[in-house]
């Protein structure tokens, strides 16, 4: 059964010099308008006033009429309006306590992107032409768009490595709900093994960042020696960015293949609700935890499960999955991280990670049957640590064992 989900198709493209200059101006104007609107809303907030999208849209019209900001008229107005809508969404998430207060966009650190709605581009016969441009973009069609669909929005971006991308959001009729299966799996994430499944299978952590660490260190050392503002420094910075891009691409590709396989093979997937932002505060583990990209993996699992009619259950991070015997249910008093195998009083010999995955599966299925505590919030209450082997309170929504 087709579900008609919103899906983005991302492609590389190679702009002409004129197109690159136009898009660079657009990126700068989008960043400028976003920062101006954020400043205006922040100042209004200090005066206990509320400013919404309509008010900032009127401000944009006034800004264009000033001599100082007249350059905003040189680019398409569609991306400028879209960035105001994005700011409105950011404030809505902040007031709903789903995100932090919006921050200003930096020219060096923020993502260079611009979003066009249907009034800002023309798509016909596989040729995409943006507003203010006379020629279509030279897109590398690495995979075809679904037949008979047209994009509702187009997002153009440039990454730190200087690569240009276009992302097209379409209603994808090709995504179909998979036939139900009677399998469920518990998933325990780790560093030595990226994933350990309740079936006993261990998936090795590729450690993409570690493989390129020597190349990255050499490139960063060369960058540090270059004079600031020089052309050689710009070239060295680009080389560092390309190494980072290579690491990111390989990691994302591996996680996509892994998450797709697990979603296709299992009806129910049980994971642990870890708070990674707290775990990376540990300086000894921060680099390895970031390279594992557990949050990105969970995000992929969740949206693919929604696409294909599967279910993802998140078990409370304070559930003592590592200290609990999956055979008899006995709870160990402590379980240091260096202990990888242990023997329970009942005689069962456990691999720490496999045992944790089995306990996660049992707890997730039990919580699902009870109908509560299945999907706890990701935020950590009171800034508590997410280290699972030392829980500091009873697990919420999970039957006591």
Coordinates of C-alpha atoms in Angstrom, one line a residue:
X1 CA 0.0 0.0 0.0
X2 CA 1.4 3.4 -1.0
X3 CA 1.6 6.0 1.7
X4 CA 2.5 9.1 -0.3
X5 CA 5.1 10.5 2.1
X6 CA 7.0 13.8 1.7
X7 CA 10.5 12.8 0.6
X8 CA 13.6 14.9 -0.4
X9 CA 15.8 13.9 -3.3
X10 CA 19.2 15.4 -3.1
X11 CA 21.6 15.8 -6.1
X12 CA 24.9 17.4 -6.9
X13 CA 25.0 20.1 -9.5
X14 CA 27.7 22.2 -11.1
X15 CA 26.7 25.9 -11.5
X16 CA 28.1 28.3 -14.0
X17 CA 30.1 31.3 -12.8
X18 CA 27.0 33.5 -13.1
X19 CA 24.8 31.0 -11.3
X20 CA 27.3 30.6 -8.5
X21 CA 27.6 34.4 -8.1
X22 CA 23.8 34.7 -8.0
X23 CA 23.4 31.9 -5.5
X24 CA 26.2 33.3 -3.3
X25 CA 24.4 36.7 -3.2
X26 CA 21.2 34.9 -2.3
X27 CA 22.8 33.0 0.5
X28 CA 24.2 36.3 1.9
X29 CA 20.8 38.1 1.7
X30 CA 19.0 35.2 3.3
X31 CA 21.4 35.2 6.2
X32 CA 21.1 39.0 6.5
X33 CA 17.3 39.0 6.6
X34 CA 17.2 36.1 9.1
X35 CA 19.6 38.0 11.5
X36 CA 17.7 41.3 11.1
X37 CA 14.4 39.6 11.8
X38 CA 15.8 37.7 14.8
X39 CA 17.3 40.9 16.2
X40 CA 13.9 42.7 15.8
X41 CA 12.0 39.9 17.5
X42 CA 14.6 39.6 20.3
X43 CA 14.3 43.4 21.0
X44 CA 10.5 43.2 20.9
X45 CA 10.7 40.3 23.4
X46 CA 12.6 42.4 25.9
X47 CA 9.8 44.9 25.6
X48 CA 7.3 42.1 26.3
X49 CA 6.0 42.3 22.8
X50 CA 5.3 39.5 20.4
X51 CA 6.3 39.7 16.7
X52 CA 5.0 37.1 14.3
X53 CA 5.8 36.2 10.7
X54 CA 3.4 38.8 9.2
X55 CA 5.2 41.6 11.1
X56 CA 8.6 40.5 10.0
X57 CA 7.4 40.2 6.4
X58 CA 6.2 43.9 6.6
X59 CA 9.7 44.7 8.0
X60 CA 11.3 43.1 5.0
X61 CA 9.3 45.3 2.7
X62 CA 10.4 48.3 4.6
X63 CA 14.1 47.2 4.6
X64 CA 14.1 46.9 0.9
X65 CA 13.1 50.5 0.5
X66 CA 16.1 51.8 2.5
X67 CA 19.3 52.8 0.8
X68 CA 21.4 50.6 3.2
X69 CA 19.5 47.4 2.3
X70 CA 18.5 48.1 -1.2
X71 CA 20.7 45.2 -2.4
X72 CA 18.0 42.8 -1.1
X73 CA 16.0 43.7 -4.3
X74 CA 18.7 42.1 -6.4
X75 CA 17.8 38.6 -5.5
X76 CA 14.6 36.6 -5.6
X77 CA 12.2 37.5 -2.8
X78 CA 11.0 33.9 -2.3
X79 CA 14.1 32.6 -0.3
X80 CA 13.9 35.8 1.8
X81 CA 10.3 35.1 2.7
X82 CA 11.1 31.4 3.4
X83 CA 13.8 32.3 5.8
X84 CA 11.3 34.4 7.8
X85 CA 9.0 31.3 7.9
X86 CA 11.9 29.2 9.1
X87 CA 12.5 31.8 11.9
X88 CA 8.8 31.6 12.8
X89 CA 9.1 27.8 13.1
X90 CA 12.2 28.2 15.2
X91 CA 10.4 30.4 17.7
X92 CA 7.4 28.1 17.7
X93 CA 9.7 25.2 18.7
X94 CA 11.3 27.3 21.3
X95 CA 8.0 28.3 22.9
X96 CA 6.9 24.7 22.8
X97 CA 10.2 23.8 24.6
X98 CA 11.3 21.5 21.7
X99 CA 14.4 23.6 20.9
X100 CA 16.7 26.3 22.2
X101 CA 16.3 30.0 21.5
X102 CA 17.2 30.7 17.8
X103 CA 20.7 31.9 17.3
X104 CA 22.2 34.3 14.7
X105 CA 23.6 32.9 11.5
X106 CA 27.4 33.3 11.1
X107 CA 28.9 33.8 7.6
X108 CA 31.6 31.3 8.3
X109 CA 29.8 28.7 10.3
X110 CA 26.2 28.7 9.2
X111 CA 24.9 26.5 6.4
X112 CA 24.8 28.4 3.1
X113 CA 21.3 27.6 1.7
X114 CA 18.2 29.1 0.2
X115 CA 14.8 27.6 -0.2
X116 CA 12.5 28.2 -3.2
X117 CA 8.8 27.5 -3.4
X118 CA 6.9 26.8 -6.6
X119 CA 6.8 30.5 -7.4
X120 CA 10.5 30.7 -7.3
X121 CA 11.5 28.0 -9.8
X122 CA 10.4 26.2 -13.0
X123 CA 10.7 22.5 -13.4
X124 CA 10.0 21.0 -16.8
X125 CA 11.3 17.9 -18.6
X126 CA 13.9 17.3 -15.9
X127 CA 15.3 20.8 -16.2
X128 CA 15.3 23.0 -13.1
X129 CA 15.5 26.8 -13.5
X130 CA 15.6 29.1 -10.5
X131 CA 14.3 32.6 -10.3
X132 CA 16.6 35.3 -11.5
X133 CA 18.4 32.8 -13.8
X134 CA 18.1 32.2 -17.5
X135 CA 19.8 28.8 -17.7
X136 CA 18.8 25.6 -15.9
X137 CA 21.0 24.0 -13.3
X138 CA 23.5 21.4 -14.5
X139 CA 22.2 18.6 -12.2
X140 CA 23.9 15.2 -11.8
X141 CA 20.9 12.9 -11.8
X142 CA 22.3 10.1 -9.7
X143 CA 18.8 8.6 -9.4
X144 CA 15.5 9.5 -11.1
X145 CA 12.7 11.4 -9.5
X146 CA 9.4 9.4 -9.1
X147 CA 7.6 9.5 -12.4
X148 CA 4.9 12.1 -12.8
X149 CA 5.7 14.2 -9.7
X150 CA 7.0 17.7 -9.4
X151 CA 8.9 19.2 -6.4
X152 CA 6.9 21.5 -4.1
X153 CA 10.0 23.1 -2.7
X154 CA 13.7 23.3 -3.9
X155 CA 16.6 23.9 -1.5
X156 CA 19.9 24.9 -2.9
X157 CA 23.0 24.6 -0.6
X158 CA 26.8 24.8 -0.7
X159 CA 28.8 22.8 1.9
X160 CA 32.1 23.7 3.5
X161 CA 33.9 21.6 0.8
X162 CA 32.6 23.8 -1.9
X163 CA 30.1 21.2 -3.3
X164 CA 26.8 22.4 -4.6
X165 CA 23.6 20.5 -3.8
X166 CA 19.9 20.8 -4.7
X167 CA 17.3 19.1 -2.6
X168 CA 13.8 18.6 -4.1
X169 CA 10.8 17.8 -1.8
X170 CA 8.2 15.7 -3.5
X171 CA 5.1 13.5 -2.7
X172 CA 6.7 10.1 -3.3
X173 CA 4.1 7.5 -4.3
X174 CA 6.8 4.8 -4.5
X175 CA 7.1 4.4 -0.7
X176 CA 4.9 1.4 0.2
X177 CA 4.0 -0.2 3.5
X178 CA 5.9 -3.4 3.8
X179 CA 4.1 -6.7 4.5
X180 CA 3.9 -7.4 8.3
X181 CA 6.4 -9.8 9.8
X182 CA 6.5 -11.5 13.2
X183 CA 10.0 -10.5 14.2
X184 CA 11.2 -8.0 16.8
X185 CA 14.7 -7.0 17.7
X186 CA 16.4 -5.2 20.5
X187 CA 19.2 -2.9 19.6
X188 CA 22.0 -1.9 22.0
X189 CA 24.4 0.8 20.6
X190 CA 28.1 0.8 21.5
X191 CA 31.6 1.9 20.5
X192 CA 33.5 -1.3 19.8
X193 CA 30.4 -2.8 18.2
X194 CA 28.2 -0.1 16.6
X195 CA 25.1 -2.2 17.2
X196 CA 24.5 -5.4 19.1
X197 CA 21.2 -7.1 18.3
X198 CA 19.1 -9.3 20.6
X199 CA 19.7 -12.1 18.1
X200 CA 23.4 -12.1 19.1
X201 CA 24.6 -10.4 16.0
X202 CA 27.2 -7.7 16.4
X203 CA 27.8 -5.0 13.8
X204 CA 31.3 -3.7 13.9
X205 CA 31.8 0.1 14.2
X206 CA 33.5 1.3 11.0
X207 CA 35.1 4.2 12.9
X208 CA 35.2 6.4 9.8
X209 CA 36.8 9.3 11.5
X210 CA 39.6 7.2 13.0
X211 CA 40.5 5.8 9.6
X212 CA 41.0 9.3 8.2
X213 CA 42.4 10.8 11.4
X214 CA 46.0 10.9 10.2
X215 CA 45.1 12.6 6.9
X216 CA 42.9 15.1 8.8
X217 CA 45.6 15.9 11.4
X218 CA 48.1 16.5 8.6
X219 CA 45.7 18.8 6.7
X220 CA 44.8 20.7 9.9
X221 CA 48.4 21.2 10.8
X222 CA 49.1 22.6 7.3
X223 CA 46.1 24.9 7.7
X224 CA 47.3 26.2 11.1
X225 CA 50.6 27.3 9.5
X226 CA 49.0 29.4 6.8
X227 CA 48.7 33.2 7.2
X228 CA 45.2 34.3 7.9
X229 CA 43.4 35.9 5.0
X230 CA 45.8 34.4 2.4
X231 CA 44.9 32.4 -0.6
X232 CA 46.9 29.5 0.6
X233 CA 44.9 29.4 3.8
X234 CA 41.7 29.2 1.8
X235 CA 43.1 26.3 -0.2
X236 CA 44.2 24.5 3.0
X237 CA 40.8 25.1 4.6
X238 CA 39.1 23.6 1.6
X239 CA 41.3 20.5 1.9
X240 CA 40.3 20.0 5.5
X241 CA 36.6 20.5 4.6
X242 CA 36.9 17.8 1.9
X243 CA 38.3 15.3 4.4
X244 CA 35.4 16.0 6.8
X245 CA 33.0 15.7 3.9
X246 CA 34.4 12.3 3.0
X247 CA 34.0 11.1 6.6
X248 CA 30.5 12.4 6.8
X249 CA 29.4 10.8 3.5
X250 CA 30.8 7.4 4.3
X251 CA 29.2 7.4 7.8
X252 CA 25.8 8.5 6.4
X253 CA 25.9 5.9 3.7
X254 CA 26.7 3.1 6.2
X255 CA 23.9 4.2 8.5
X256 CA 21.4 4.4 5.7
X257 CA 22.1 0.8 4.6
X258 CA 22.1 -0.5 8.2
X259 CA 18.8 1.2 9.2
X260 CA 17.0 0.2 6.0
X261 CA 18.0 -3.4 6.5
X262 CA 16.8 -3.5 10.1
X263 CA 13.5 -1.8 9.2
X264 CA 12.9 -4.3 6.4
X265 CA 13.6 -7.4 8.5
X266 CA 11.8 -6.5 11.7
X267 CA 8.3 -5.4 12.6
X268 CA 9.3 -3.9 16.0
X269 CA 12.6 -2.3 16.8
X270 CA 13.5 -1.5 20.4
X271 CA 16.2 1.0 21.2
X272 CA 17.4 2.9 24.2
X273 CA 16.5 6.5 24.8
X274 CA 20.0 7.8 25.3
X275 CA 20.8 11.5 25.5
X276 CA 23.9 11.8 23.4
X277 CA 24.5 15.5 24.1
X278 CA 25.2 14.6 27.7
X279 CA 27.5 11.7 26.8
X280 CA 29.7 13.8 24.7
X281 CA 30.6 15.9 27.7
X282 CA 32.9 13.1 28.7
X283 CA 36.2 14.2 27.0
X284 CA 37.6 10.7 26.8
X285 CA 34.6 9.4 24.9
X286 CA 33.3 12.4 23.1
X287 CA 35.2 11.8 19.8
X288 CA 34.2 8.2 19.6
X289 CA 30.6 8.9 20.5
X290 CA 30.3 11.6 17.9
X291 CA 31.8 9.3 15.2
X292 CA 29.3 6.6 16.0
X293 CA 26.4 9.0 15.2
X294 CA 23.8 7.3 17.4
X295 CA 21.3 10.2 17.1
X296 CA 21.5 10.1 13.3
X297 CA 20.9 6.4 13.3
X298 CA 17.9 6.7 15.6
X299 CA 16.4 9.4 13.4
X300 CA 16.8 7.2 10.3
X301 CA 15.2 4.3 12.1
X302 CA 12.2 6.4 13.1
X303 CA 11.3 8.0 9.8
X304 CA 11.9 4.8 7.8
X305 CA 9.7 2.8 10.3
X306 CA 7.0 5.4 9.8
X307 CA 7.3 5.1 6.0
X308 CA 7.2 1.3 5.9
X309 CA 4.6 0.5 8.6
X310 CA 7.1 -0.6 11.3
X311 CA 7.3 0.4 15.0
X312 CA 10.2 1.9 16.9
X313 CA 10.0 1.7 20.7
X314 CA 12.3 3.7 22.9
X315 CA 13.1 2.3 26.4
X316 CA 13.8 4.7 29.2
X317 CA 17.6 5.4 29.4
X318 CA 17.6 4.6 33.2
X319 CA 16.4 1.1 32.6
X320 CA 19.3 -1.2 33.9
X321 CA 19.7 -3.2 30.8
X322 CA 23.3 -4.1 31.3
X323 CA 22.9 -5.2 35.0
X324 CA 19.8 -7.3 34.6
X325 CA 20.1 -11.0 33.9
X326 CA 18.0 -11.8 30.8
X327 CA 17.6 -15.4 32.0
X328 CA 16.4 -15.1 35.6
X329 CA 15.8 -11.4 36.0
X330 CA 18.3 -10.9 38.8
X331 CA 19.7 -7.4 39.2
X332 CA 23.4 -6.9 39.8
X333 CA 24.5 -4.2 42.2
X334 CA 27.0 -2.7 39.8
X335 CA 28.4 -3.3 36.3
X336 CA 31.5 -1.2 35.5
X337 CA 32.2 -0.5 31.8
X338 CA 35.3 -2.6 31.6
X339 CA 33.2 -5.8 32.4
X340 CA 32.3 -7.2 29.0
X341 CA 31.2 -10.7 30.1
X342 CA 29.7 -11.8 33.4
X343 CA 28.2 -14.8 35.1
X344 CA 24.9 -14.6 36.9
X345 CA 24.1 -16.5 40.1
X346 CA 21.7 -18.7 38.1
X347 CA 24.7 -19.9 36.1
X348 CA 24.0 -18.0 32.9
X349 CA 27.0 -16.5 31.2
X350 CA 26.3 -13.2 29.5
X351 CA 27.9 -11.1 26.9
X352 CA 27.3 -7.6 28.3
X353 CA 26.0 -6.1 25.0
X354 CA 23.9 -9.1 23.9
X355 CA 22.3 -9.3 27.3
X356 CA 21.5 -5.6 27.3
X357 CA 19.9 -6.0 23.8
X358 CA 17.7 -8.9 25.0
X359 CA 16.6 -6.9 28.1
X360 CA 15.8 -3.9 25.9
X361 CA 13.6 -6.1 23.7
X362 CA 11.7 -7.6 26.6
X363 CA 11.2 -4.2 28.3
X364 CA 10.1 -2.6 25.1
X365 CA 7.6 -5.3 24.3
X366 CA 6.3 -5.2 27.9
X367 CA 5.9 -1.4 27.8
X368 CA 4.1 -1.6 24.4
X369 CA 1.7 -4.2 25.8
X370 CA 0.9 -2.0 28.8
X371 CA 0.4 1.0 26.5
X372 CA 2.5 3.4 28.4
X373 CA 6.1 4.6 28.6
X374 CA 6.8 3.5 25.1
X375 CA 8.2 6.8 23.7
X376 CA 9.7 8.9 26.4
X377 CA 11.0 12.4 25.7
X378 CA 14.6 12.7 24.5
X379 CA 15.4 15.6 26.8
X380 CA 17.3 14.8 30.0
X381 CA 15.4 16.0 33.1
X382 CA 17.5 18.1 35.3
X383 CA 20.6 17.6 33.2
X384 CA 21.1 14.1 34.6
X385 CA 23.7 11.8 33.1
X386 CA 22.6 9.3 30.5
X387 CA 25.2 6.6 31.4
X388 CA 22.9 3.6 31.5
X389 CA 24.9 1.3 33.9
X390 CA 24.2 3.6 36.9
X391 CA 20.5 4.5 36.9
X392 CA 19.5 7.1 39.5
X393 CA 15.8 6.6 39.5
X394 CA 13.2 4.0 38.6
X395 CA 12.4 3.5 35.0
X396 CA 9.3 5.3 33.9
X397 CA 6.6 3.3 32.2
X398 CA 8.4 0.0 32.4
X399 CA 7.2 -2.8 34.7
X400 CA 9.4 -3.4 37.7
X401 CA 11.3 -6.7 37.5

